[in-house]
PDB file of C-alpha atoms in Angstrom:
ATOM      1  CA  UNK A  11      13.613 -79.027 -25.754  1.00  0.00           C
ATOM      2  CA  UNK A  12       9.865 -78.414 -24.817  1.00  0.00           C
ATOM      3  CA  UNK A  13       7.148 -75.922 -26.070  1.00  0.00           C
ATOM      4  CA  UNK A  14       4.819 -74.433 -23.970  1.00  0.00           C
ATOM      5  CA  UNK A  15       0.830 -73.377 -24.920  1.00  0.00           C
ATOM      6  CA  UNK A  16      -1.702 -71.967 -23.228  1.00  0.00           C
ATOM      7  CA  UNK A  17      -2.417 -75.522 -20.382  1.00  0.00           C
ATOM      8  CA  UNK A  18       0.054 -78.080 -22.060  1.00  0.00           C
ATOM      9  CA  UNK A  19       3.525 -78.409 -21.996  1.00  0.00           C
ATOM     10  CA  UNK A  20       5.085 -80.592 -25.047  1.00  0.00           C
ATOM     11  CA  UNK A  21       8.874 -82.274 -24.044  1.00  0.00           C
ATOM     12  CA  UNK A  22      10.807 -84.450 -26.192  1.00  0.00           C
ATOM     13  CA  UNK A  23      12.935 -87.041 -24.467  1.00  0.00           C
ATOM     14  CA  UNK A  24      15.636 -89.489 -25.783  1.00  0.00           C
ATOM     15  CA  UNK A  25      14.435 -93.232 -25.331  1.00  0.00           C
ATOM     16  CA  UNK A  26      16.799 -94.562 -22.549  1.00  0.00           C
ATOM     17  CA  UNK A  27      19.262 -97.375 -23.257  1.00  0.00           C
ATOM     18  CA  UNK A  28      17.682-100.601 -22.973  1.00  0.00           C
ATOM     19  CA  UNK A  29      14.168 -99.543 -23.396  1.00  0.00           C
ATOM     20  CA  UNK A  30      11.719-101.558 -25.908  1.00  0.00           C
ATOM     21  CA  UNK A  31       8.308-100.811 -27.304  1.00  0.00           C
ATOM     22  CA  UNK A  32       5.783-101.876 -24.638  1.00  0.00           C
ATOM     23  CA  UNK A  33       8.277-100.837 -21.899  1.00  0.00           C
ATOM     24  CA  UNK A  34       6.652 -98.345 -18.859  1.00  0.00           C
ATOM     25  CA  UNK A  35       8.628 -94.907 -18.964  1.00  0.00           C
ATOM     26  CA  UNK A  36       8.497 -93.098 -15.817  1.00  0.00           C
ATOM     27  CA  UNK A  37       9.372 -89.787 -15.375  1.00  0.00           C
ATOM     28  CA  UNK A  38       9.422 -87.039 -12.422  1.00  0.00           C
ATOM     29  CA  UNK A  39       9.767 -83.346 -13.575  1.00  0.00           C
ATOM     30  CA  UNK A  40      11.968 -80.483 -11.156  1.00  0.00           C
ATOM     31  CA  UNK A  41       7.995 -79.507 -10.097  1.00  0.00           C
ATOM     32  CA  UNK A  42       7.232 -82.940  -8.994  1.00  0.00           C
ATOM     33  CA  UNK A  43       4.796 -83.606 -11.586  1.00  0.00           C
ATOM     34  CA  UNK A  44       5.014 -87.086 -12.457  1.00  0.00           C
ATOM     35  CA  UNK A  45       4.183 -89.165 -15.687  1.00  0.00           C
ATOM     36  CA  UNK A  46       4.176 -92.710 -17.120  1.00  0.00           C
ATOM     37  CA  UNK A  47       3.858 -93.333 -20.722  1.00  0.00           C
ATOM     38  CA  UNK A  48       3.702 -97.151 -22.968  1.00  0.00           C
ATOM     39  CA  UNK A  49       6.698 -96.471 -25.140  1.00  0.00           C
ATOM     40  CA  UNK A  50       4.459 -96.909 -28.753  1.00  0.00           C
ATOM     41  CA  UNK A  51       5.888 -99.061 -31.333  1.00  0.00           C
ATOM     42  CA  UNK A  52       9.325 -97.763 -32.969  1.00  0.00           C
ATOM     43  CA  UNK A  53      10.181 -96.191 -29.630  1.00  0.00           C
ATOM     44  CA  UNK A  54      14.516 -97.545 -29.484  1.00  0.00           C
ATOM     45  CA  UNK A  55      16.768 -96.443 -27.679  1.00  0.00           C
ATOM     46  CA  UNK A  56      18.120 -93.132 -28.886  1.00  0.00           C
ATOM     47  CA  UNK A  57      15.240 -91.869 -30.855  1.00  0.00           C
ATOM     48  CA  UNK A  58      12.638 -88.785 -29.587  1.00  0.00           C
ATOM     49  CA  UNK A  59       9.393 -89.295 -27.656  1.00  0.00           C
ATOM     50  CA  UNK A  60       7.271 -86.750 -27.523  1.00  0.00           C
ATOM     51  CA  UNK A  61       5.407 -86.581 -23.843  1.00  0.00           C
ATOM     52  CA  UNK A  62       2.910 -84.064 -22.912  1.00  0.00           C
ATOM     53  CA  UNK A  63       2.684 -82.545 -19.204  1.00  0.00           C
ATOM     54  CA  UNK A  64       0.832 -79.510 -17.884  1.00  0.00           C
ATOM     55  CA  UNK A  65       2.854 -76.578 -17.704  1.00  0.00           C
ATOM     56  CA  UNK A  66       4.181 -75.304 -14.692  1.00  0.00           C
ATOM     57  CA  UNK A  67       2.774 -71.601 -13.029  1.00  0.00           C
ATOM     58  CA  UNK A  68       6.419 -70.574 -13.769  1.00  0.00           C
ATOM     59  CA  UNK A  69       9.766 -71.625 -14.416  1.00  0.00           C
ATOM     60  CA  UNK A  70      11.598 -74.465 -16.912  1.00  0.00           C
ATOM     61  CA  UNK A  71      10.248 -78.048 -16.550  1.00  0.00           C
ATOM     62  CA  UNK A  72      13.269 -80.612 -16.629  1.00  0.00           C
ATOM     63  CA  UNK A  73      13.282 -84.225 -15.972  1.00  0.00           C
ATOM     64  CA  UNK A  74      14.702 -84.809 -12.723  1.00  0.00           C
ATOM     65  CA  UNK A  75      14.192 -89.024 -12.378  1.00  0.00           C
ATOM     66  CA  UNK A  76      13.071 -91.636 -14.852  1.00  0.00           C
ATOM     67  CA  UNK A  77      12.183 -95.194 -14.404  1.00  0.00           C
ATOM     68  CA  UNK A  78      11.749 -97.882 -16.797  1.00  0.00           C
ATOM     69  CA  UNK A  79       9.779-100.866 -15.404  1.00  0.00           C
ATOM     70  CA  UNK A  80      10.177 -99.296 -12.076  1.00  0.00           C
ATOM     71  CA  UNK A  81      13.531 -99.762 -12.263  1.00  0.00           C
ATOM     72  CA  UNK A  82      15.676 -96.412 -11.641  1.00  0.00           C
ATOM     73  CA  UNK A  83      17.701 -95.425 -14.373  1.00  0.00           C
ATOM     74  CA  UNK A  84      20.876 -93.208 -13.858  1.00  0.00           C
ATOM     75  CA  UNK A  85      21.079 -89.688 -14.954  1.00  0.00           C
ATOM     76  CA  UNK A  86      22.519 -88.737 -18.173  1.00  0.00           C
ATOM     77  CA  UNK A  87      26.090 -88.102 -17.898  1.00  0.00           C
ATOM     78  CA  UNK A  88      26.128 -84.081 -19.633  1.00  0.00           C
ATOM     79  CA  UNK A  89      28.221 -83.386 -22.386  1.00  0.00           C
ATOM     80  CA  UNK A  90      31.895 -82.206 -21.746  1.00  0.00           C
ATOM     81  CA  UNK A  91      32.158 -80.501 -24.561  1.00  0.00           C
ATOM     82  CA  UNK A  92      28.781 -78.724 -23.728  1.00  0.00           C
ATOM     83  CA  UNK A  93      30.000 -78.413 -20.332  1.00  0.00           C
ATOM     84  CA  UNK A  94      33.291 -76.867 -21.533  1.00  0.00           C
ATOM     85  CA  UNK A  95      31.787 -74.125 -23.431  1.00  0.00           C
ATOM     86  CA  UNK A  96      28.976 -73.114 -20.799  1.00  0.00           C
ATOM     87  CA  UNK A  97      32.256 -72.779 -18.885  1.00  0.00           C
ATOM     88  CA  UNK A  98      34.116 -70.906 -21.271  1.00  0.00           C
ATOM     89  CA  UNK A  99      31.274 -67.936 -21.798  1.00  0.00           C
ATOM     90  CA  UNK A 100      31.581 -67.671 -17.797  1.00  0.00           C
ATOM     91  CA  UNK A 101      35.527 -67.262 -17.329  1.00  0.00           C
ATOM     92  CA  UNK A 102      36.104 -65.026 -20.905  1.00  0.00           C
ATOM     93  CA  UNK A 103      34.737 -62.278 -19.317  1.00  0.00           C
ATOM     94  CA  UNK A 104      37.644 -62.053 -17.359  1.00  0.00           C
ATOM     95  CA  UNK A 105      39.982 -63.097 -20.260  1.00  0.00           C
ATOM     96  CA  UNK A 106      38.569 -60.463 -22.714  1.00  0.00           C
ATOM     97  CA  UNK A 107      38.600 -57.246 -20.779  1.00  0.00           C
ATOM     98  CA  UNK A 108      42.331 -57.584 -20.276  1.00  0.00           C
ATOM     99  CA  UNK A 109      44.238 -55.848 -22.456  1.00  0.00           C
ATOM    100  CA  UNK A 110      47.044 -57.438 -24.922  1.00  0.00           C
ATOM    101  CA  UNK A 111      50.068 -56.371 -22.541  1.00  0.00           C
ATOM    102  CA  UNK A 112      48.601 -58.302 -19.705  1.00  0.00           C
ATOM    103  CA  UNK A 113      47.554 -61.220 -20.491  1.00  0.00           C
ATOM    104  CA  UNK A 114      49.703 -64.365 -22.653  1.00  0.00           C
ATOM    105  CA  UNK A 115      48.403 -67.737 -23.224  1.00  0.00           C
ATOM    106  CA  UNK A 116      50.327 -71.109 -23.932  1.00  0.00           C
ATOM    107  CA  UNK A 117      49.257 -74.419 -25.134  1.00  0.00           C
ATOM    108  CA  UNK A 118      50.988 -78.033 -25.474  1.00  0.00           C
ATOM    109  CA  UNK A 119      48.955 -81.272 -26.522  1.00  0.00           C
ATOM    110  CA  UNK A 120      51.785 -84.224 -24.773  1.00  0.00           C
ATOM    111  CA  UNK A 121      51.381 -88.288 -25.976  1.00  0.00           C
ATOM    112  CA  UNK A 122      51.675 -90.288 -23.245  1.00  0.00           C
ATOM    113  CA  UNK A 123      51.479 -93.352 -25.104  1.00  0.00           C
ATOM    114  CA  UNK A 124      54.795 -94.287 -24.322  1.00  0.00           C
ATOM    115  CA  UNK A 125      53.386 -94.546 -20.533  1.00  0.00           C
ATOM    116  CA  UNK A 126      50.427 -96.905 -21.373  1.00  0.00           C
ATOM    117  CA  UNK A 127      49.969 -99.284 -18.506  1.00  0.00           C
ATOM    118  CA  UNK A 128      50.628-103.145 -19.835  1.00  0.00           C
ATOM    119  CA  UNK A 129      48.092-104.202 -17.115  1.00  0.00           C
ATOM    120  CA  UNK A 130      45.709-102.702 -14.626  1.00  0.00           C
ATOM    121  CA  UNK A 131      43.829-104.173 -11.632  1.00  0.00           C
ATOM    122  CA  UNK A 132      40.945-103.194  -9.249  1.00  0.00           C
ATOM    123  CA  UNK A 133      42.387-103.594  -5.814  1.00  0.00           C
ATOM    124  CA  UNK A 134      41.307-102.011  -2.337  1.00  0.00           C
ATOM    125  CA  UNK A 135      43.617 -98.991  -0.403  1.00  0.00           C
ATOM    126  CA  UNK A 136      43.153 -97.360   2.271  1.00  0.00           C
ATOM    127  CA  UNK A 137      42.046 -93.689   2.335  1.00  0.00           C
ATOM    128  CA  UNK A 138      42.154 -91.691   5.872  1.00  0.00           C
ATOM    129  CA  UNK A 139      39.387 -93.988   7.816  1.00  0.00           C
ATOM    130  CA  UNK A 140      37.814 -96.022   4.679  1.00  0.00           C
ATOM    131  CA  UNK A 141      38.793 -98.535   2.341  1.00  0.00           C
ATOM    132  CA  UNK A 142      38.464 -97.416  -1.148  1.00  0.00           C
ATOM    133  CA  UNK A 143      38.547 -99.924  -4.621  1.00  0.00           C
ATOM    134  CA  UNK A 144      40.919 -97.767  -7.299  1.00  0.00           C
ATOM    135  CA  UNK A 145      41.715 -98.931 -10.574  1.00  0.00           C
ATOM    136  CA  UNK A 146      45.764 -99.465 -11.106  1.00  0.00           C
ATOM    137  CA  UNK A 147      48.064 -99.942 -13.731  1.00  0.00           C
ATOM    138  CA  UNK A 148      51.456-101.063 -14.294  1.00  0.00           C
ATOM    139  CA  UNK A 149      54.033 -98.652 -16.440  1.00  0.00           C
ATOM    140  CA  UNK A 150      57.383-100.276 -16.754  1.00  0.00           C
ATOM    141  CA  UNK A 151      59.234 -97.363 -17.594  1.00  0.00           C
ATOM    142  CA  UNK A 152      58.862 -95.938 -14.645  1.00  0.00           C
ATOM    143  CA  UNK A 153      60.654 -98.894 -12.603  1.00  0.00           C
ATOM    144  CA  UNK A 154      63.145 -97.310 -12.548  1.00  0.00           C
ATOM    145  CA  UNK A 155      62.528 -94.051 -11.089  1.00  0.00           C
ATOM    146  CA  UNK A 156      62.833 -92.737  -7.807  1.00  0.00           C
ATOM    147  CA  UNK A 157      60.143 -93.801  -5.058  1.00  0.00           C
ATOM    148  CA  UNK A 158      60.971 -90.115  -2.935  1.00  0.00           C
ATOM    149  CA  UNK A 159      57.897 -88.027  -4.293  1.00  0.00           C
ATOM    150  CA  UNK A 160      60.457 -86.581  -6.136  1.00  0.00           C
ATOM    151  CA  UNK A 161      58.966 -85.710 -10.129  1.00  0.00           C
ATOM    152  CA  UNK A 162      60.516 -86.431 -13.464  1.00  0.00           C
ATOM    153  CA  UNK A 163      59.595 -83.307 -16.348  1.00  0.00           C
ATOM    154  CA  UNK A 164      57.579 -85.180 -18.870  1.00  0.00           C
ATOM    155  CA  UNK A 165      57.115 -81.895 -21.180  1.00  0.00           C
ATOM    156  CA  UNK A 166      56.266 -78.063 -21.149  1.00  0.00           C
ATOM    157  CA  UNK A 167      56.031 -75.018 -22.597  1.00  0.00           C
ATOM    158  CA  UNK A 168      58.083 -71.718 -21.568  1.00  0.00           C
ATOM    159  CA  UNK A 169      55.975 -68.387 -21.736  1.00  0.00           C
ATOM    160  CA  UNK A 170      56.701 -64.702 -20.219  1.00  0.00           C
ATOM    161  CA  UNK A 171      54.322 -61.973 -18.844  1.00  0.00           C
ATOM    162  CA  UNK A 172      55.174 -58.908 -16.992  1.00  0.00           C
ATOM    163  CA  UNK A 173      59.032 -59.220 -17.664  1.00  0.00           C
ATOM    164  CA  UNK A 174      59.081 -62.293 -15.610  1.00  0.00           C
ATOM    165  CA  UNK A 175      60.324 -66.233 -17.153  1.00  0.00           C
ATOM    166  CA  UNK A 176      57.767 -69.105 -16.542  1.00  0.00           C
ATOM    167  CA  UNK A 177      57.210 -72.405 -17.512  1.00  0.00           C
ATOM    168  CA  UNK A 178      53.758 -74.712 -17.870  1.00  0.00           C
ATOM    169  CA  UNK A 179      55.330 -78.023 -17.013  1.00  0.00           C
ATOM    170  CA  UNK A 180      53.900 -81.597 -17.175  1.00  0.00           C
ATOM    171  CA  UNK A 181      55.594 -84.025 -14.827  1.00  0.00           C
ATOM    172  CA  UNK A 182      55.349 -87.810 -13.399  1.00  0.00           C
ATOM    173  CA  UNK A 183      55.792 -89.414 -10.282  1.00  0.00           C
ATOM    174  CA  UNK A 184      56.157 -93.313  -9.807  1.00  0.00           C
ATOM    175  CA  UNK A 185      53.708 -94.864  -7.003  1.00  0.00           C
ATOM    176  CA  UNK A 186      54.161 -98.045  -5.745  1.00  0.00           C
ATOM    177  CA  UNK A 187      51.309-100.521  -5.395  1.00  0.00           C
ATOM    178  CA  UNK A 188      50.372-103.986  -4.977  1.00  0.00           C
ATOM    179  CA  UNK A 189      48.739-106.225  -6.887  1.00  0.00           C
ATOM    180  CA  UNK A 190      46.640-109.367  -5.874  1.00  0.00           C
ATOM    181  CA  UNK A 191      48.544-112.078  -4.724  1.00  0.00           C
ATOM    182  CA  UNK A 192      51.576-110.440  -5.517  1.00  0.00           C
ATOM    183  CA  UNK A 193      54.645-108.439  -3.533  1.00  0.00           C
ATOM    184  CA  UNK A 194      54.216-105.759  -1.705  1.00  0.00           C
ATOM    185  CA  UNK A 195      55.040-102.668  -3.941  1.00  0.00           C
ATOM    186  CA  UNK A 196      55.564-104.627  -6.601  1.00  0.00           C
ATOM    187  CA  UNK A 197      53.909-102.636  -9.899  1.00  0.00           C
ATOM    188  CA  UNK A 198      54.362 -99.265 -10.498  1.00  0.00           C
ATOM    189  CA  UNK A 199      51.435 -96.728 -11.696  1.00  0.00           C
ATOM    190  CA  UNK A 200      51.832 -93.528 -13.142  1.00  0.00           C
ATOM    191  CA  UNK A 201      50.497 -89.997 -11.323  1.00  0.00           C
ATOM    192  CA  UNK A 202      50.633 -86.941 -13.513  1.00  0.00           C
ATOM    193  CA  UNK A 203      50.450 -83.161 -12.652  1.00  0.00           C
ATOM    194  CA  UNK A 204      50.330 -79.659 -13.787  1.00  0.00           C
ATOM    195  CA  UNK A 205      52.933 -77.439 -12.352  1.00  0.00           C
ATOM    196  CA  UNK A 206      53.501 -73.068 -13.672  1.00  0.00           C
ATOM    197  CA  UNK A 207      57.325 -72.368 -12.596  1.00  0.00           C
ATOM    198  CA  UNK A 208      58.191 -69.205 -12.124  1.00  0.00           C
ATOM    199  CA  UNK A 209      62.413 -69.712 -13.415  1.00  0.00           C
ATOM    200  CA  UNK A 210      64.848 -69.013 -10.460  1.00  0.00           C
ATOM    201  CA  UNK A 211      66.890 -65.580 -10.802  1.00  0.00           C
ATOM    202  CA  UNK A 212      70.636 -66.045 -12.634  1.00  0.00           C
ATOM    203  CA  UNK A 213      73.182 -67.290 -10.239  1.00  0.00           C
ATOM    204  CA  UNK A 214      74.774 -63.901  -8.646  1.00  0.00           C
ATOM    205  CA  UNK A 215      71.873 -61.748  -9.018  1.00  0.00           C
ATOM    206  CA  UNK A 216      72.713 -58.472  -6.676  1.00  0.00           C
ATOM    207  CA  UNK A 217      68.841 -58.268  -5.663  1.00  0.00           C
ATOM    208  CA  UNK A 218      66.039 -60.601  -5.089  1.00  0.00           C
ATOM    209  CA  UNK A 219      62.737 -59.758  -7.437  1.00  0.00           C
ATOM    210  CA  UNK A 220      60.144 -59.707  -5.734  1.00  0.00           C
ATOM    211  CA  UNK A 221      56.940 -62.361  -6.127  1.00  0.00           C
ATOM    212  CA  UNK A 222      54.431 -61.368  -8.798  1.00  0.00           C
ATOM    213  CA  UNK A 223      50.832 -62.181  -8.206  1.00  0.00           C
ATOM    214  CA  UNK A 224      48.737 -63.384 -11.526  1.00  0.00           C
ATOM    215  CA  UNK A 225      45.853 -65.015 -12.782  1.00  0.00           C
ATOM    216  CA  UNK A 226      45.825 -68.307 -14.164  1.00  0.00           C
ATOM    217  CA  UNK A 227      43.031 -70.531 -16.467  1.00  0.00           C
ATOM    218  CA  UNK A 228      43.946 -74.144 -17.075  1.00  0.00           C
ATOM    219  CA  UNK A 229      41.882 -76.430 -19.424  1.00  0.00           C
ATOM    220  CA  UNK A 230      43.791 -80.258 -19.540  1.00  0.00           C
ATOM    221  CA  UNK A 231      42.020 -82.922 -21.525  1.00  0.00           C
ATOM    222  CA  UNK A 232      38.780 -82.892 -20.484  1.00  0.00           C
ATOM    223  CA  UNK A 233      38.793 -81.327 -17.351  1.00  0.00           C
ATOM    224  CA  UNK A 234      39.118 -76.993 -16.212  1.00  0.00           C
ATOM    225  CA  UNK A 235      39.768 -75.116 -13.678  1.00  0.00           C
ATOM    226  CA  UNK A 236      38.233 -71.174 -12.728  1.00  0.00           C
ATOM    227  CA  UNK A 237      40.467 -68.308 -12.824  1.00  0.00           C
ATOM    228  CA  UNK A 238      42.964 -68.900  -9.853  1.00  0.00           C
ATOM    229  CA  UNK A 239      45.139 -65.652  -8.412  1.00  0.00           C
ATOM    230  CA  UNK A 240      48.037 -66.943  -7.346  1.00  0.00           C
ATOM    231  CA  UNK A 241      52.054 -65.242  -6.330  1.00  0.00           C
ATOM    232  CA  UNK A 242      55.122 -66.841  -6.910  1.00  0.00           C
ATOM    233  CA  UNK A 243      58.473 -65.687  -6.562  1.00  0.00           C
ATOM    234  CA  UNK A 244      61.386 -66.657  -7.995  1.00  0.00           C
ATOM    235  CA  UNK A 245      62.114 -70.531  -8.353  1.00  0.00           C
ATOM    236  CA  UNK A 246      58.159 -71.051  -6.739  1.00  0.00           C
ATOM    237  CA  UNK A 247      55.622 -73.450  -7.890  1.00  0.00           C
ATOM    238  CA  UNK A 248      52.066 -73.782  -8.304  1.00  0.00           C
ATOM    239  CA  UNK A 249      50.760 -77.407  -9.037  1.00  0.00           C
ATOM    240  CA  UNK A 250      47.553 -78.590 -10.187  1.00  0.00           C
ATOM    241  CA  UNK A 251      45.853 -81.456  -9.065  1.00  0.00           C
ATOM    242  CA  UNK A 252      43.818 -83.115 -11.986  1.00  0.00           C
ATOM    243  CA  UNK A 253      41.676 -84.951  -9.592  1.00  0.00           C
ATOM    244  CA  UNK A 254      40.185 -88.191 -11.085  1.00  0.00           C
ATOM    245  CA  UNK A 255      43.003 -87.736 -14.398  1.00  0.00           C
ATOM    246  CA  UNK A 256      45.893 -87.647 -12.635  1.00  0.00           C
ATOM    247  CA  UNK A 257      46.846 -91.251 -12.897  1.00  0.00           C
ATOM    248  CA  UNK A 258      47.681 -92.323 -16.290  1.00  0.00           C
ATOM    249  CA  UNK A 259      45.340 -95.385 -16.214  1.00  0.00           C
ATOM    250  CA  UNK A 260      42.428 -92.799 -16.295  1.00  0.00           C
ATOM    251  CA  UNK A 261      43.661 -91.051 -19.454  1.00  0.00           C
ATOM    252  CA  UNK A 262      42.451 -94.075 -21.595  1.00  0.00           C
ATOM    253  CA  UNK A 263      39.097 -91.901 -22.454  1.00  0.00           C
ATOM    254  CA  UNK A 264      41.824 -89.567 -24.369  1.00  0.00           C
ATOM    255  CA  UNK A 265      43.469 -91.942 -25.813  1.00  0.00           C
ATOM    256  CA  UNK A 266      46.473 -91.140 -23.933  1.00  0.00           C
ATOM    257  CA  UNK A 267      47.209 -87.859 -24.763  1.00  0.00           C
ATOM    258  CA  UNK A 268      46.774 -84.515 -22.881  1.00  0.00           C
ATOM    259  CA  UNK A 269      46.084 -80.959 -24.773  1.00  0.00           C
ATOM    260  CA  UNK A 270      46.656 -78.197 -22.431  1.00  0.00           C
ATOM    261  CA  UNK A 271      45.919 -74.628 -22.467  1.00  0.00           C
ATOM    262  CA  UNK A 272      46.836 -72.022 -20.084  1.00  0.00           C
ATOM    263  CA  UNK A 273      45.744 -68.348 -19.734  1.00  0.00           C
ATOM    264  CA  UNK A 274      47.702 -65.978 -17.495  1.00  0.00           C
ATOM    265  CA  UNK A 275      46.789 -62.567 -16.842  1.00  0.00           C
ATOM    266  CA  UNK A 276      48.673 -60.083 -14.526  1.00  0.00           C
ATOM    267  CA  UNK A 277      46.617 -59.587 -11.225  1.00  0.00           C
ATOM    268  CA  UNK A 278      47.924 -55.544 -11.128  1.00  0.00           C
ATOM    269  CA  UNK A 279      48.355 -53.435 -14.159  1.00  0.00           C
ATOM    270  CA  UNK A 280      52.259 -52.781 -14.717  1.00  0.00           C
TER     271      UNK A 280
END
């Protein structure tokens, strides 16, 4: 936070990680003013320093780079859960001025414990023109699934809206990979999705339905999406990618479980 008189602006800072009394703290505001302070006795890692700048003509000073030594440190990582309800005030705009008819909402929280890799490695694979190092791990129970893309339901949750049958779905595909010094293909990691099925029509339906175009909010864990319009007719699919959580090695930080929330809102008044 900072507070502002009449020449002087007053911030308060956390100590970095690793920083000692006697260290040299650095710092470059978003105006390019820059600062370097003795950290005074007491000053650990964690605790407030107070550091006095001179305020900007306008606008709020932040700290854009800080040093310690002269040695760059990295930039805070934010806060998800911050970060999840800055989010949230932005996309229940939508969410609340939709009335109760046309909007339904489903949630699921799945374990994936019993999919905890027994070992993971660091190797290199290629990705279009580079080489990338990914972290891998090894799920046994998959072993035996098919290798054809093909996806096994790992959980879901049924919901209506509009008259129409859908389901939120979580499923799992096996990929191959292989380890140092070992086979080719040998181990077996785990990639997850998010999938909303709209159910196919009854066998012997005189008349096809036609697609239905909605709105759809997904929070998984600890990542979100924005309101998404999408149309699906019956028996279609719409899949989420969960980016850098979509292999079940990367779900450790959750302890290997994934709550999910969905909102769905009709894209037309019926």
């Amino acid at each position: 936070g900072a507070k502002q008189s009449r020449r002087l602006l007053v911030m308060f800072i956390d100590v970095p990680h690793g920083a000692a009394p006697g260290d040299r703290l650095s710092l470059v505001t978003n105006s390019n003013q820059n600062l370097t302070v003795l950290l005074p006795p007491g000053a650990t890692p964690g605790k407030k320093l107070s550091v006095t700048l001179p305020a900007a003509a306008a606008g709020e000073i932040s700290i854009v780079r800080m040093m310690l030594n002269g040695v760059e440190l990295p930039r805070p990582t934010p806060d998800p859960a911050a970060l999840l309800k800055a989010h949230r005030q932005q996309t229940d705009g939508h969410w609340l001025r939709v009335g109760p008819a046309e909007k339904c909402e489903t949630r699921f929280s799945f374990p994936l414990s019993a999919f905890r890799p027994t070992s993971s490695q660091t190797v290199v694979e290629p990705f279009g023109f580079w080489q990338l190092s990914v972290v891998r791990g090894h799920v046994p129970i998959t072993e035996n699934w098919a290798l054809d893309g093909a996806a096994t339901r790992l959980g879901g949750s049924p919901f209506a809206l509009g008259g129409v049958e859908f389901e939120l779905a979580l499923e799992g595909r096996a990929v191959p990979w292989t380890p140092k010094d070992g086979a080719e293909g040998a181990c077996r990691d785990l990639e997850i999705c998010l999938v909303v099925r709209r159910m196919p029509q009854a066998a012997g339906a005189s008349e096809a339905k036609p697609a239905l175009a909605i709105w759809l909010h997904l929070v998984a864990g600890d990542r979100w999406s924005g309101w998404q319009r999408v149309s699906l007719a019956p028996g279609e699919v719409f899949e989420y990618d969960l980016a850098d959580r979509r292999y079940i090695t990367n779900l450790a930080p959750l302890d290997y479980s994934l709550g999910v929330h969905l909102q769905v809102t009709l894209a037309s008044p019926q």
